[in-house]
Coordinates of C-alpha atoms in Angstrom, one line a residue:
V1 CA 4.7 15.4 0.2
Q2 CA 1.7 13.8 -1.6
L3 CA -0.1 10.9 -0.1
V4 CA -2.6 8.9 -2.2
E5 CA -4.9 6.5 -0.4
S6 CA -7.0 3.8 -1.9
G7 CA -8.8 0.6 -1.1
G8 CA -11.8 1.7 0.9
G9 CA -15.3 0.4 0.3
L10 CA -18.3 -1.4 1.6
V11 CA -17.9 -4.8 3.2
Q12 CA -19.9 -7.1 5.5
A13 CA -18.8 -7.7 9.1
G14 CA -16.1 -10.4 9.3
E15 CA -14.7 -9.6 5.9
S16 CA -11.3 -8.0 5.0
L17 CA -10.0 -5.0 3.2
R18 CA -6.6 -3.7 2.4
L19 CA -5.9 0.0 2.3
S20 CA -3.0 1.4 0.4
C21 CA -1.1 4.7 0.7
R22 CA 1.4 5.6 -1.9
V23 CA 3.9 8.3 -1.1
P24 CA 5.9 9.0 -4.3
G25 CA 9.5 10.1 -3.6
L26 CA 9.5 9.4 0.1
S27 CA 12.2 7.2 1.5
F28 CA 10.7 4.8 4.0
D29 CA 14.1 4.0 5.5
D30 CA 13.8 6.7 8.1
A31 CA 10.2 7.7 8.4
G32 CA 7.2 8.0 10.7
I33 CA 4.0 6.7 9.0
G34 CA 0.6 6.3 10.4
W35 CA -2.9 5.2 9.8
F36 CA -5.7 7.1 11.4
R37 CA -9.5 6.9 11.2
Q38 CA -12.3 9.4 11.9
V39 CA -16.0 9.1 12.4
P40 CA -18.3 12.1 12.4
G41 CA -18.2 14.2 15.5
K42 CA -14.9 12.7 16.7
G43 CA -11.2 13.4 16.3
R44 CA -8.8 11.3 14.4
E45 CA -7.9 8.1 16.1
G46 CA -4.4 6.7 15.6
I47 CA -4.8 3.0 14.9
S48 CA -1.4 2.0 13.6
C49 CA 1.9 3.8 13.3
I50 CA 5.4 2.8 12.4
N51 CA 8.8 4.3 13.1
T52 CA 11.0 2.8 10.4
S53 CA 14.2 4.0 12.1
Y54 CA 13.6 1.6 14.9
D55 CA 11.2 -0.8 13.1
T56 CA 8.6 -0.3 15.8
T57 CA 4.9 -0.6 15.0
Y58 CA 2.1 0.5 17.2
Y59 CA -1.5 -0.8 17.1
S60 CA -4.4 0.6 19.1
D61 CA -6.3 -1.8 21.3
S62 CA -9.3 -1.5 19.1
V63 CA -7.4 -3.0 16.1
N64 CA -4.6 -5.0 17.6
G65 CA -4.7 -8.6 16.3
R66 CA -6.9 -7.8 13.4
F67 CA -5.1 -5.1 11.5
T68 CA -1.5 -5.2 10.1
L69 CA 0.6 -2.3 8.8
H70 CA 3.0 -3.3 6.0
I71 CA 5.5 -1.3 4.0
E72 CA 6.6 -2.1 0.4
N73 CA 9.6 0.1 -0.2
A74 CA 9.9 -0.7 -3.9
R75 CA 6.5 0.9 -4.5
N76 CA 6.7 3.7 -1.9
T77 CA 3.5 2.3 -0.5
V78 CA 2.3 1.5 3.0
Y79 CA -0.6 -0.9 3.5
L80 CA -3.2 -1.5 6.2
Q81 CA -4.5 -5.0 6.0
M82 CA -7.8 -5.1 7.9
N83 CA -9.3 -8.4 8.9
S84 CA -12.4 -9.4 10.8
L85 CA -13.9 -6.1 10.2
K86 CA -16.6 -4.9 12.6
P87 CA -19.3 -2.2 12.2
D88 CA -17.4 -0.1 14.7
D89 CA -14.5 0.0 12.2
A90 CA -16.5 2.1 9.8
A91 CA -14.8 5.4 9.3
V92 CA -12.8 7.6 7.0
Y93 CA -9.3 6.2 7.0
Y94 CA -6.3 8.5 6.6
C95 CA -2.6 7.8 6.2
A96 CA -0.1 10.4 7.4
V97 CA 3.6 11.0 7.3
A98 CA 5.8 12.8 9.9
E99 CA 8.8 14.9 8.9
F100 CA 10.9 13.1 11.5
P101 CA 10.3 9.5 12.7
H102 CA 8.9 9.2 16.2
D103 CA 6.9 6.8 18.3
Y104 CA 3.7 8.9 18.8
C105 CA 0.6 7.7 17.1
I106 CA -1.4 10.9 17.6
E107 CA -2.7 13.4 15.1
D108 CA -0.6 16.3 16.1
A109 CA 2.6 14.4 15.6
F110 CA 2.1 14.0 11.8
D111 CA 2.7 16.7 9.2
Y112 CA 1.3 15.4 5.9
W113 CA -2.0 13.8 5.3
G114 CA -3.9 12.0 2.6
K115 CA -7.5 12.9 1.7
G116 CA -8.9 9.8 3.2
T117 CA -10.7 6.7 2.0
L118 CA -14.1 5.6 3.3
V119 CA -14.7 2.2 4.9
T120 CA -18.2 1.1 5.5
V121 CA -19.0 -2.2 7.4
S122 CA -22.5 -3.6 7.4
S123 CA -23.7 -5.9 10.1

């Protein structure tokens, strides 16, 4: 399973970015997909995950109300719309896929990972 992320970059605090994760060949009808982020010296934080079998989406407290996960089935792509960005949001962002859908937004619950895309937020 190949995951191709894009959309990272440098923005100012308060601005928006949209990250994309294309997963060729994956059916999103019955999948677990997640967005994680990592800063140096820390583990990967699960910030938004979706179980498409039950259409349930999780957001961490740190991003709830500002970030939105969205799937476009026709393009085999999952997006993370990030609004009102803060300097604390700066990190490498990863998308991940689980072999079986579930409701756990933790690193160990996902099997395939993209290479990450860097988001930098200036104050």
